[in-house]
Amino acid sequence: MMSHPVSVFGFAAGEDMLVAASSHGLLASVDGGATWESVGDVSLPVHAVLTFAGQTSPDVIVTGGPAGVQRSENGGVCWLTSLTGSPITTLAGDRDRSGAGIVLAGTEADGVFRSDDGGVHWVSSSAGLFDLEALTIALSPSFPIDNTAFLGSATGLYRSRNGGRAWRSLQLPGAESAVQCLAIAPDFRETGALLAGTENDGLVRSADGGASWATVASFDRSGVDALIWSHVNPRLVIAATADGIGRSVDAGETWTHVDIPAPVIALAEAVTSSGTVVLAGLFEGGSLRSTDGALTWQPVEIQLEREQA
Amino acid sequence: MGAAAREALISGLNTMSAAVRPTLGPAGRTVAIAPISGQGPPEVLDRAATIARRTIAIEDPFQNMGAMLLRHLIWRVHEEVGDGGATAAVIAARLTESTVNYAGLGGDTLAVRRGIQLAANAANDRLRSLSRPIEMPRDIATVVSGSLRNEQIALMIGEVLDAVGPDGVITVRKSPGVSTDCEFVEGVRWDGGSVSLYLLDDTVQTTTLDEPLILVTDFPLKDAEDVLPILELASSAGRSLVLIAPEVRDAALAILIANRERGILAVKPPEPGGQKERAIEEIALISGARLQRRARNDRLRDVKLADLGSTRQAWATRGLAGLLGARGDREAIRVRLGDVRSELERASDDDARDKLRARIGRLAGIAAIVRVGGQTESEQKELEQRVESAVAAGRAALREGVVPGGGCALIAAAKAVSALDLTGDERVGAQLLARSLEEPLRVIAINAGIDDSPLVHNAYERGPDAVFDVLHRTWVDPWQSGILDATSILRQVIELSVSSAVTTLFTDTLVRSPTPANAFTP
């Protein structure tokens, strides 16, 4: 096993495995995130990853990176490039539909692209965006019904209520700040609750589907790099900042802080055969794993190359 | 003159009202109108505004005056709010007839007029108190589905209005096909296009530039020294260049064409008339360029790199130009958007409103196109008008909210009017308006084959928390069932109907020309 200063940018849960987007390509884990191995080329960074239940395979994997969007229908064995151009920064997809599905890809400089066949074909979908630097996209938990998605950009936040075909700017408190991450409550359809993490203005919260926003005063960090809202424990929200993890057990009202040795840039929750895990991607620090709802963290093993016999 | 004049007016009003009454409500019926000329089949219509527009005259010239008054009201309602023509017609006809008859019996017309106007204010206040905002696309679709009578297109209108906002640009066009669909326009787009075909790619007649710098000026470019400094600036920065100017010609154009391989576009700014100055200011704002102004004696040789705007992509064809990902100051754009929206609220005519919406569309970076299809040309044309009305009704609903529909909000308004503390002929005027406000529910019931009087009585008893679902013959919660009307449409209907009736109240003599022309324009 060789160790590298790997940055992990994002995670996705497949049918039988977890996948991670990293500076050294795509990683996969079959033991609930305890250990990870490379899938494919380690020289090409992957910035975002998404999985679907496919019609012919358990996992259709869609990745985004500097080379655009790649897609695999056989768990990462073979890949097809389906979108090129501006580097991909974020992916969001509707996993409820097998085979075909809506996928939104955010780019560094060309706004958003939309696919309605699980990432095979793409069309530009940036109507209403002031700036074309997309940083994060999140779909409503009830996206098949409400067609609602949110997009964080370098200059603010947008909402779409037609499946990503058009976007409207949302007014956040304070001066214009990049919106770097989003977390939508599992009961969003009933409560309209969601959180947005900004670059300079901390955490902001909406309770009406994004129409209005207020700063979360109890969150005392200025920058938020990643967010997740637990679907297993709907009161648990976890935020990643430059110096660690923020944890709330009251749906974002109050926060406690956990120090982490390296900047956390990605968060994910996964339900595995051994229970619910929370995964943290670090900048040049690999990944951490928690089995107690982000209270304590353990390093994970990342194997980029197989040992020579 | 006198009673004869009043009788003729009322007769004409009722004739026109009778032409549109059958269309009111979900169980409304159609009206067949023979073509004005030729031997073609009759048009079968179910929209009051279209029926009114087609009805160009009735036989008796004095009755025709009454008919044309109501026709004008119906069309005015259509132009101002897009829907509610039949509702306005039945209210105005009933109110006019009752007030004119009362005046004929010796009533104090001034007091009656005061009473009507006080009652109209009370009715509108009641509607405002019942009004609830709507926001979701499906709520918009519910409000417009009644007039559209097509759920799929109603959902589309809801989606479009939610995406562009109540003040956004929505262009309704004919589709070459049979189906109706919509498209969202990305970025900023305007009519104008390249100043010269020689600056466009020969094969596709379109040029697209990535990451260009942008110069925006309000004076023409004609001399070489107008453009050379800018070309050098862009060249030294390694960027392509877009020039937006009212005119580019002579030596300036020749130099641009000669250097087009470097990546150059020269396009006309938006708005050839009217709000041209504002529009070009806004293009500069959107692109982050410092507008070069003639009035300030700006000289292009003094332009610096910081004075130029930029965008991710610029494109132009023969007749269109656009920017995608323009990099203007977002806060400044937002402030300007607010100003233009305020201007829109004060706009008094359709032309001004269209121009202001076009500016909003550019500032917001989004516009929508709804392409209307149809099996036949007449079906397509009718659907196109219906879609335009639905868009107007949807905008109205988003701006001021909605009230219980089916005529029941007007019953609540009538109840509020009846509770006014008035005396004498002022009270009579108010009561006449209250009775007129019942008329839409009566007509809806009659059109559905339901006895109207018990229904109206029931509506008074139940209040605005229940509306009668004519199709299912049952009382339902308006907010659950989606039987709703746009508040501003009903308020405008009341105001315009009252205005029309009050005008007629004082009419004592009718004068006609010997051979009156047919009124093709309402």
PDB file of C-alpha atoms in Angstrom, chain A residues 15-273:
ATOM      1  CA  GLU A  15     -26.161  -0.394  -4.260  1.00  0.00           C
ATOM      2  CA  ASP A  16     -23.269  -2.449  -2.847  1.00  0.00           C
ATOM      3  CA  MET A  17     -20.487   0.045  -2.438  1.00  0.00           C
ATOM      4  CA  LEU A  18     -19.488   3.584  -1.628  1.00  0.00           C
ATOM      5  CA  VAL A  19     -17.586   5.728  -4.108  1.00  0.00           C
ATOM      6  CA  ALA A  20     -15.522   8.844  -3.518  1.00  0.00           C
ATOM      7  CA  ALA A  21     -14.309  11.614  -5.817  1.00  0.00           C
ATOM      8  CA  SER A  22     -10.672  12.447  -5.105  1.00  0.00           C
ATOM      9  CA  SER A  23      -7.589  14.201  -6.384  1.00  0.00           C
ATOM     10  CA  HIS A  24      -6.353  10.760  -7.379  1.00  0.00           C
ATOM     11  CA  GLY A  25      -9.371   9.612  -9.279  1.00  0.00           C
ATOM     12  CA  LEU A  26     -12.344   7.577  -8.217  1.00  0.00           C
ATOM     13  CA  LEU A  27     -12.179   5.500  -5.031  1.00  0.00           C
ATOM     14  CA  ALA A  28     -14.514   2.693  -3.968  1.00  0.00           C
ATOM     15  CA  SER A  29     -15.231   0.991  -0.675  1.00  0.00           C
ATOM     16  CA  VAL A  30     -17.141  -2.223  -0.070  1.00  0.00           C
ATOM     17  CA  ASP A  31     -16.835  -2.188   3.743  1.00  0.00           C
ATOM     18  CA  GLY A  32     -18.861   0.872   4.605  1.00  0.00           C
ATOM     19  CA  GLY A  33     -16.037   3.324   4.076  1.00  0.00           C
ATOM     20  CA  ALA A  34     -13.401   1.747   6.339  1.00  0.00           C
ATOM     21  CA  THR A  35     -11.039   1.066   3.439  1.00  0.00           C
ATOM     22  CA  TRP A  36     -10.889   2.479  -0.089  1.00  0.00           C
ATOM     23  CA  GLU A  37      -9.309   1.394  -3.346  1.00  0.00           C
ATOM     24  CA  SER A  38      -8.749   3.105  -6.670  1.00  0.00           C
ATOM     25  CA  VAL A  39     -11.149   2.539  -9.520  1.00  0.00           C
ATOM     26  CA  GLY A  40      -9.503   3.274 -12.827  1.00  0.00           C
ATOM     27  CA  ASP A  41      -6.947   5.974 -13.570  1.00  0.00           C
ATOM     28  CA  VAL A  42      -5.357   7.550 -10.477  1.00  0.00           C
ATOM     29  CA  SER A  43      -3.842  10.412 -12.458  1.00  0.00           C
ATOM     30  CA  LEU A  44      -7.141  12.073 -13.351  1.00  0.00           C
ATOM     31  CA  PRO A  45      -8.788  13.934 -10.477  1.00  0.00           C
ATOM     32  CA  VAL A  46     -12.514  13.560  -9.974  1.00  0.00           C
ATOM     33  CA  HIS A  47     -14.340  16.474  -8.365  1.00  0.00           C
ATOM     34  CA  ALA A  48     -17.809  15.023  -8.074  1.00  0.00           C
ATOM     35  CA  VAL A  49     -19.499  11.654  -8.235  1.00  0.00           C
ATOM     36  CA  LEU A  50     -23.009  10.312  -8.442  1.00  0.00           C
ATOM     37  CA  THR A  51     -24.498   6.846  -8.614  1.00  0.00           C
ATOM     38  CA  PHE A  52     -27.744   5.539 -10.049  1.00  0.00           C
ATOM     39  CA  ALA A  53     -29.452   2.200  -9.941  1.00  0.00           C
ATOM     40  CA  GLY A  54     -29.138   1.310 -13.620  1.00  0.00           C
ATOM     41  CA  GLN A  55     -31.395  -0.830 -15.775  1.00  0.00           C
ATOM     42  CA  THR A  56     -28.671  -3.365 -16.545  1.00  0.00           C
ATOM     43  CA  SER A  57     -26.341  -2.946 -13.592  1.00  0.00           C
ATOM     44  CA  PRO A  58     -26.671  -2.144  -9.924  1.00  0.00           C
ATOM     45  CA  ASP A  59     -24.586   0.981 -10.218  1.00  0.00           C
ATOM     46  CA  VAL A  60     -24.349   3.553 -12.952  1.00  0.00           C
ATOM     47  CA  ILE A  61     -21.540   5.867 -11.896  1.00  0.00           C
ATOM     48  CA  VAL A  62     -21.311   9.431 -13.161  1.00  0.00           C
ATOM     49  CA  THR A  63     -18.196  11.436 -12.379  1.00  0.00           C
ATOM     50  CA  GLY A  64     -17.246  15.030 -13.044  1.00  0.00           C
ATOM     51  CA  GLY A  65     -13.815  16.588 -13.190  1.00  0.00           C
ATOM     52  CA  PRO A  66     -11.427  18.663 -15.309  1.00  0.00           C
ATOM     53  CA  ALA A  67     -12.144  16.465 -18.316  1.00  0.00           C
ATOM     54  CA  GLY A  68     -15.904  16.871 -18.070  1.00  0.00           C
ATOM     55  CA  VAL A  69     -18.429  14.159 -17.299  1.00  0.00           C
ATOM     56  CA  GLN A  70     -17.671  10.456 -17.529  1.00  0.00           C
ATOM     57  CA  ARG A  71     -20.170   7.690 -17.155  1.00  0.00           C
ATOM     58  CA  SER A  72     -19.843   4.002 -16.395  1.00  0.00           C
ATOM     59  CA  GLU A  73     -22.636   1.444 -16.573  1.00  0.00           C
ATOM     60  CA  ASN A  74     -20.641  -1.433 -15.142  1.00  0.00           C
ATOM     61  CA  GLY A  75     -19.463  -0.211 -11.790  1.00  0.00           C
ATOM     62  CA  GLY A  76     -16.407   1.613 -13.083  1.00  0.00           C
ATOM     63  CA  VAL A  77     -14.892  -0.992 -15.389  1.00  0.00           C
ATOM     64  CA  CYS A  78     -15.541   0.936 -18.603  1.00  0.00           C
ATOM     65  CA  TRP A  79     -16.098   4.673 -19.020  1.00  0.00           C
ATOM     66  CA  LEU A  80     -17.623   6.928 -21.636  1.00  0.00           C
ATOM     67  CA  THR A  81     -17.178  10.687 -21.787  1.00  0.00           C
ATOM     68  CA  SER A  82     -20.590  12.280 -22.163  1.00  0.00           C
ATOM     69  CA  LEU A  83     -19.832  15.991 -21.653  1.00  0.00           C
ATOM     70  CA  THR A  84     -16.696  18.035 -22.273  1.00  0.00           C
ATOM     71  CA  GLY A  85     -15.840  21.681 -21.895  1.00  0.00           C
ATOM     72  CA  SER A  86     -15.572  23.605 -18.692  1.00  0.00           C
ATOM     73  CA  PRO A  87     -14.412  21.526 -15.686  1.00  0.00           C
ATOM     74  CA  ILE A  88     -17.198  20.001 -13.625  1.00  0.00           C
ATOM     75  CA  THR A  89     -17.439  21.199 -10.032  1.00  0.00           C
ATOM     76  CA  THR A  90     -20.567  19.494  -8.761  1.00  0.00           C
ATOM     77  CA  LEU A  91     -23.145  16.852  -9.647  1.00  0.00           C
ATOM     78  CA  ALA A  92     -26.624  16.234  -8.335  1.00  0.00           C
ATOM     79  CA  GLY A  93     -29.027  13.568  -9.455  1.00  0.00           C
ATOM     80  CA  ASP A  94     -32.401  12.100  -8.799  1.00  0.00           C
ATOM     81  CA  ARG A  95     -31.800   8.535  -7.698  1.00  0.00           C
ATOM     82  CA  ASP A  96     -35.425   7.561  -7.414  1.00  0.00           C
ATOM     83  CA  ARG A  97     -35.874   6.695 -11.040  1.00  0.00           C
ATOM     84  CA  SER A  98     -34.096   3.633 -12.344  1.00  0.00           C
ATOM     85  CA  GLY A  99     -32.141   3.909 -15.527  1.00  0.00           C
ATOM     86  CA  ALA A 100     -33.014   7.348 -16.718  1.00  0.00           C
ATOM     87  CA  GLY A 101     -32.941  10.231 -14.302  1.00  0.00           C
ATOM     88  CA  ILE A 102     -32.357  13.929 -14.021  1.00  0.00           C
ATOM     89  CA  VAL A 103     -28.715  14.871 -13.480  1.00  0.00           C
ATOM     90  CA  LEU A 104     -27.484  18.418 -13.036  1.00  0.00           C
ATOM     91  CA  ALA A 105     -23.809  19.190 -13.578  1.00  0.00           C
ATOM     92  CA  GLY A 106     -22.335  22.449 -12.342  1.00  0.00           C
ATOM     93  CA  THR A 107     -19.261  23.786 -14.088  1.00  0.00           C
ATOM     94  CA  GLU A 108     -16.423  26.177 -13.369  1.00  0.00           C
ATOM     95  CA  ALA A 109     -17.350  28.698 -16.035  1.00  0.00           C
ATOM     96  CA  ASP A 110     -20.273  27.479 -18.140  1.00  0.00           C
ATOM     97  CA  GLY A 111     -23.089  27.352 -15.643  1.00  0.00           C
ATOM     98  CA  VAL A 112     -25.238  24.248 -15.411  1.00  0.00           C
ATOM     99  CA  PHE A 113     -25.910  21.363 -17.748  1.00  0.00           C
ATOM    100  CA  ARG A 114     -28.918  19.107 -17.447  1.00  0.00           C
ATOM    101  CA  SER A 115     -29.463  15.532 -18.459  1.00  0.00           C
ATOM    102  CA  ASP A 116     -32.777  13.707 -18.290  1.00  0.00           C
ATOM    103  CA  ASP A 117     -31.358  10.288 -19.173  1.00  0.00           C
ATOM    104  CA  GLY A 118     -28.974   9.673 -16.315  1.00  0.00           C
ATOM    105  CA  GLY A 119     -26.044  11.586 -17.760  1.00  0.00           C
ATOM    106  CA  VAL A 120     -25.939  10.306 -21.341  1.00  0.00           C
ATOM    107  CA  HIS A 121     -27.013  13.475 -23.121  1.00  0.00           C
ATOM    108  CA  TRP A 122     -26.710  17.020 -21.872  1.00  0.00           C
ATOM    109  CA  VAL A 123     -28.150  20.456 -22.592  1.00  0.00           C
ATOM    110  CA  SER A 124     -27.114  23.812 -21.227  1.00  0.00           C
ATOM    111  CA  SER A 125     -29.505  24.890 -18.480  1.00  0.00           C
ATOM    112  CA  SER A 126     -28.307  28.238 -17.121  1.00  0.00           C
ATOM    113  CA  ALA A 127     -31.310  30.459 -17.747  1.00  0.00           C
ATOM    114  CA  GLY A 128     -31.503  32.961 -14.867  1.00  0.00           C
ATOM    115  CA  LEU A 129     -27.933  32.545 -13.604  1.00  0.00           C
ATOM    116  CA  PHE A 130     -26.029  35.810 -13.187  1.00  0.00           C
ATOM    117  CA  ASP A 131     -22.688  34.086 -12.950  1.00  0.00           C
ATOM    118  CA  LEU A 132     -21.728  30.787 -14.486  1.00  0.00           C
ATOM    119  CA  GLU A 133     -19.404  29.487 -11.757  1.00  0.00           C
ATOM    120  CA  ALA A 134     -21.438  26.767 -10.066  1.00  0.00           C
ATOM    121  CA  LEU A 135     -20.058  25.534  -6.751  1.00  0.00           C
ATOM    122  CA  THR A 136     -22.744  23.219  -5.424  1.00  0.00           C
ATOM    123  CA  ILE A 137     -26.141  21.837  -6.420  1.00  0.00           C
ATOM    124  CA  ALA A 138     -28.638  20.054  -4.180  1.00  0.00           C
ATOM    125  CA  LEU A 139     -31.964  18.462  -5.046  1.00  0.00           C
ATOM    126  CA  SER A 140     -35.000  18.481  -2.814  1.00  0.00           C
ATOM    127  CA  PRO A 141     -35.589  15.103  -1.104  1.00  0.00           C
ATOM    128  CA  SER A 142     -38.949  15.059  -2.883  1.00  0.00           C
ATOM    129  CA  PHE A 143     -37.539  16.177  -6.224  1.00  0.00           C
ATOM    130  CA  PRO A 144     -39.717  13.799  -8.320  1.00  0.00           C
ATOM    131  CA  ILE A 145     -42.759  15.639  -6.925  1.00  0.00           C
ATOM    132  CA  ASP A 146     -41.649  19.228  -6.403  1.00  0.00           C
ATOM    133  CA  ASN A 147     -38.917  19.472  -9.091  1.00  0.00           C
ATOM    134  CA  THR A 148     -36.989  21.767  -6.745  1.00  0.00           C
ATOM    135  CA  ALA A 149     -33.219  22.218  -6.777  1.00  0.00           C
ATOM    136  CA  PHE A 150     -30.826  24.769  -5.307  1.00  0.00           C
ATOM    137  CA  LEU A 151     -27.550  25.997  -6.746  1.00  0.00           C
ATOM    138  CA  GLY A 152     -24.743  27.804  -4.935  1.00  0.00           C
ATOM    139  CA  SER A 153     -22.495  29.948  -7.087  1.00  0.00           C
ATOM    140  CA  ALA A 154     -19.531  32.229  -6.667  1.00  0.00           C
ATOM    141  CA  THR A 155     -21.877  35.173  -6.115  1.00  0.00           C
ATOM    142  CA  GLY A 156     -24.957  33.731  -4.445  1.00  0.00           C
ATOM    143  CA  LEU A 157     -27.784  31.237  -4.325  1.00  0.00           C
ATOM    144  CA  TYR A 158     -30.421  30.188  -6.857  1.00  0.00           C
ATOM    145  CA  ARG A 159     -33.497  28.003  -6.858  1.00  0.00           C
ATOM    146  CA  SER A 160     -35.189  26.072  -9.615  1.00  0.00           C
ATOM    147  CA  ARG A 161     -38.697  24.676  -9.366  1.00  0.00           C
ATOM    148  CA  ASN A 162     -38.789  23.075 -12.766  1.00  0.00           C
ATOM    149  CA  GLY A 163     -36.160  20.429 -12.433  1.00  0.00           C
ATOM    150  CA  GLY A 164     -33.205  22.683 -13.178  1.00  0.00           C
ATOM    151  CA  ARG A 165     -34.457  24.118 -16.468  1.00  0.00           C
ATOM    152  CA  ALA A 166     -34.408  27.668 -15.146  1.00  0.00           C
ATOM    153  CA  TRP A 167     -33.097  29.419 -12.046  1.00  0.00           C
ATOM    154  CA  ARG A 168     -34.110  32.376  -9.908  1.00  0.00           C
ATOM    155  CA  SER A 169     -31.770  34.321  -7.716  1.00  0.00           C
ATOM    156  CA  LEU A 170     -32.492  34.199  -3.964  1.00  0.00           C
ATOM    157  CA  GLN A 171     -31.674  37.068  -1.632  1.00  0.00           C
ATOM    158  CA  LEU A 172     -29.400  36.109   1.253  1.00  0.00           C
ATOM    159  CA  PRO A 173     -28.667  38.315   4.254  1.00  0.00           C
ATOM    160  CA  GLY A 174     -25.471  40.329   4.166  1.00  0.00           C
ATOM    161  CA  ALA A 175     -23.227  41.180   1.277  1.00  0.00           C
ATOM    162  CA  GLU A 176     -22.758  38.950  -1.723  1.00  0.00           C
ATOM    163  CA  SER A 177     -20.844  35.826  -0.788  1.00  0.00           C
ATOM    164  CA  ALA A 178     -20.067  32.554  -2.502  1.00  0.00           C
ATOM    165  CA  VAL A 179     -22.412  29.742  -1.483  1.00  0.00           C
ATOM    166  CA  GLN A 180     -20.235  26.661  -1.173  1.00  0.00           C
ATOM    167  CA  CYS A 181     -22.522  23.994   0.216  1.00  0.00           C
ATOM    168  CA  LEU A 182     -26.157  23.148   0.830  1.00  0.00           C
ATOM    169  CA  ALA A 183     -28.147  20.860   3.097  1.00  0.00           C
ATOM    170  CA  ILE A 184     -31.849  20.259   2.669  1.00  0.00           C
ATOM    171  CA  ALA A 185     -33.985  18.861   5.483  1.00  0.00           C
ATOM    172  CA  PRO A 186     -35.453  15.370   4.898  1.00  0.00           C
ATOM    173  CA  ASP A 187     -38.919  16.829   5.549  1.00  0.00           C
ATOM    174  CA  PHE A 188     -38.321  19.800   3.258  1.00  0.00           C
ATOM    175  CA  ARG A 189     -41.666  19.330   1.541  1.00  0.00           C
ATOM    176  CA  GLU A 190     -43.501  19.949   4.802  1.00  0.00           C
ATOM    177  CA  THR A 191     -41.139  22.380   6.535  1.00  0.00           C
ATOM    178  CA  GLY A 192     -39.303  24.170   3.715  1.00  0.00           C
ATOM    179  CA  ALA A 193     -36.140  23.955   5.829  1.00  0.00           C
ATOM    180  CA  LEU A 194     -32.679  24.140   4.325  1.00  0.00           C
ATOM    181  CA  LEU A 195     -29.225  25.487   5.140  1.00  0.00           C
ATOM    182  CA  ALA A 196     -26.625  27.157   2.954  1.00  0.00           C
ATOM    183  CA  GLY A 197     -22.942  27.483   3.822  1.00  0.00           C
ATOM    184  CA  THR A 198     -21.160  30.565   2.533  1.00  0.00           C
ATOM    185  CA  GLU A 199     -17.536  31.486   2.031  1.00  0.00           C
ATOM    186  CA  ASN A 200     -17.518  34.528   4.302  1.00  0.00           C
ATOM    187  CA  ASP A 201     -20.915  34.915   5.955  1.00  0.00           C
ATOM    188  CA  GLY A 202     -21.187  31.668   7.846  1.00  0.00           C
ATOM    189  CA  LEU A 203     -24.368  29.630   7.801  1.00  0.00           C
ATOM    190  CA  VAL A 204     -27.769  30.854   6.643  1.00  0.00           C
ATOM    191  CA  ARG A 205     -31.092  29.165   7.061  1.00  0.00           C
ATOM    192  CA  SER A 206     -34.493  29.205   5.386  1.00  0.00           C
ATOM    193  CA  ALA A 207     -37.766  27.840   6.722  1.00  0.00           C
ATOM    194  CA  ASP A 208     -39.893  28.635   3.682  1.00  0.00           C
ATOM    195  CA  GLY A 209     -38.308  26.783   0.813  1.00  0.00           C
ATOM    196  CA  GLY A 210     -35.698  29.446   0.132  1.00  0.00           C
ATOM    197  CA  ALA A 211     -37.962  32.490  -0.158  1.00  0.00           C
ATOM    198  CA  SER A 212     -36.365  34.161   2.849  1.00  0.00           C
ATOM    199  CA  TRP A 213     -33.173  33.606   4.815  1.00  0.00           C
ATOM    200  CA  ALA A 214     -31.629  34.416   8.173  1.00  0.00           C
ATOM    201  CA  THR A 215     -28.102  34.024   9.505  1.00  0.00           C
ATOM    202  CA  VAL A 216     -27.634  31.221  12.025  1.00  0.00           C
ATOM    203  CA  ALA A 217     -26.242  33.366  14.822  1.00  0.00           C
ATOM    204  CA  SER A 218     -25.060  30.417  16.925  1.00  0.00           C
ATOM    205  CA  PHE A 219     -22.737  29.211  14.155  1.00  0.00           C
ATOM    206  CA  ASP A 220     -19.550  31.067  14.889  1.00  0.00           C
ATOM    207  CA  ARG A 221     -17.405  30.296  11.869  1.00  0.00           C
ATOM    208  CA  SER A 222     -17.300  32.564   8.841  1.00  0.00           C
ATOM    209  CA  GLY A 223     -16.729  29.936   6.141  1.00  0.00           C
ATOM    210  CA  VAL A 224     -18.561  26.646   5.624  1.00  0.00           C
ATOM    211  CA  ASP A 225     -17.084  24.131   3.207  1.00  0.00           C
ATOM    212  CA  ALA A 226     -19.485  21.216   3.449  1.00  0.00           C
ATOM    213  CA  LEU A 227     -22.856  20.396   4.986  1.00  0.00           C
ATOM    214  CA  ILE A 228     -25.054  17.393   5.480  1.00  0.00           C
ATOM    215  CA  TRP A 229     -28.504  17.008   6.981  1.00  0.00           C
ATOM    216  CA  SER A 230     -28.944  13.483   8.280  1.00  0.00           C
ATOM    217  CA  HIS A 231     -31.809  11.503   6.769  1.00  0.00           C
ATOM    218  CA  VAL A 232     -31.460   8.894   9.510  1.00  0.00           C
ATOM    219  CA  ASN A 233     -31.632  11.396  12.379  1.00  0.00           C
ATOM    220  CA  PRO A 234     -33.462  14.474  11.013  1.00  0.00           C
ATOM    221  CA  ARG A 235     -32.325  16.604  13.969  1.00  0.00           C
ATOM    222  CA  LEU A 236     -28.631  16.018  13.167  1.00  0.00           C
ATOM    223  CA  VAL A 237     -26.822  18.505  10.934  1.00  0.00           C
ATOM    224  CA  ILE A 238     -23.070  18.453  10.368  1.00  0.00           C
ATOM    225  CA  ALA A 239     -20.977  21.275   8.921  1.00  0.00           C
ATOM    226  CA  ALA A 240     -17.368  21.317   7.807  1.00  0.00           C
ATOM    227  CA  THR A 241     -15.200  24.384   8.386  1.00  0.00           C
ATOM    228  CA  ALA A 242     -11.537  25.206   7.938  1.00  0.00           C
ATOM    229  CA  ASP A 243     -10.697  23.986  11.437  1.00  0.00           C
ATOM    230  CA  GLY A 244     -13.026  21.103  11.990  1.00  0.00           C
ATOM    231  CA  ILE A 245     -16.589  19.880  12.224  1.00  0.00           C
ATOM    232  CA  GLY A 246     -19.643  21.692  13.526  1.00  0.00           C
ATOM    233  CA  ARG A 247     -22.374  19.486  14.901  1.00  0.00           C
ATOM    234  CA  SER A 248     -26.006  20.306  15.683  1.00  0.00           C
ATOM    235  CA  VAL A 249     -28.558  17.938  17.203  1.00  0.00           C
ATOM    236  CA  ASP A 250     -31.426  20.434  17.015  1.00  0.00           C
ATOM    237  CA  ALA A 251     -31.717  20.873  13.267  1.00  0.00           C
ATOM    238  CA  GLY A 252     -29.180  23.664  13.084  1.00  0.00           C
ATOM    239  CA  GLU A 253     -30.318  25.860  15.962  1.00  0.00           C
ATOM    240  CA  THR A 254     -27.233  25.373  18.162  1.00  0.00           C
ATOM    241  CA  TRP A 255     -23.767  24.024  17.398  1.00  0.00           C
ATOM    242  CA  THR A 256     -20.808  22.298  19.028  1.00  0.00           C
ATOM    243  CA  HIS A 257     -17.362  22.059  17.487  1.00  0.00           C
ATOM    244  CA  VAL A 258     -15.047  19.108  16.942  1.00  0.00           C
ATOM    245  CA  ASP A 259     -11.420  19.753  15.938  1.00  0.00           C
ATOM    246  CA  ILE A 260     -10.147  17.919  12.878  1.00  0.00           C
ATOM    247  CA  PRO A 261      -6.461  18.001  11.904  1.00  0.00           C
ATOM    248  CA  ALA A 262      -6.992  18.847   8.222  1.00  0.00           C
ATOM    249  CA  PRO A 263      -9.541  21.016   6.386  1.00  0.00           C
ATOM    250  CA  VAL A 264     -12.765  19.095   5.773  1.00  0.00           C
ATOM    251  CA  ILE A 265     -14.089  19.735   2.294  1.00  0.00           C
ATOM    252  CA  ALA A 266     -16.727  17.053   1.868  1.00  0.00           C
ATOM    253  CA  LEU A 267     -19.306  15.287   4.004  1.00  0.00           C
ATOM    254  CA  ALA A 268     -21.664  12.406   3.388  1.00  0.00           C
ATOM    255  CA  GLU A 269     -23.922  10.072   5.272  1.00  0.00           C
ATOM    256  CA  ALA A 270     -24.335   6.464   4.202  1.00  0.00           C
ATOM    257  CA  VAL A 271     -26.430   3.608   5.482  1.00  0.00           C
ATOM    258  CA  THR A 272     -24.315   0.451   5.300  1.00  0.00           C
ATOM    259  CA  SER A 273     -24.770  -3.136   6.352  1.00  0.00           C
TER     260      SER A 273
END
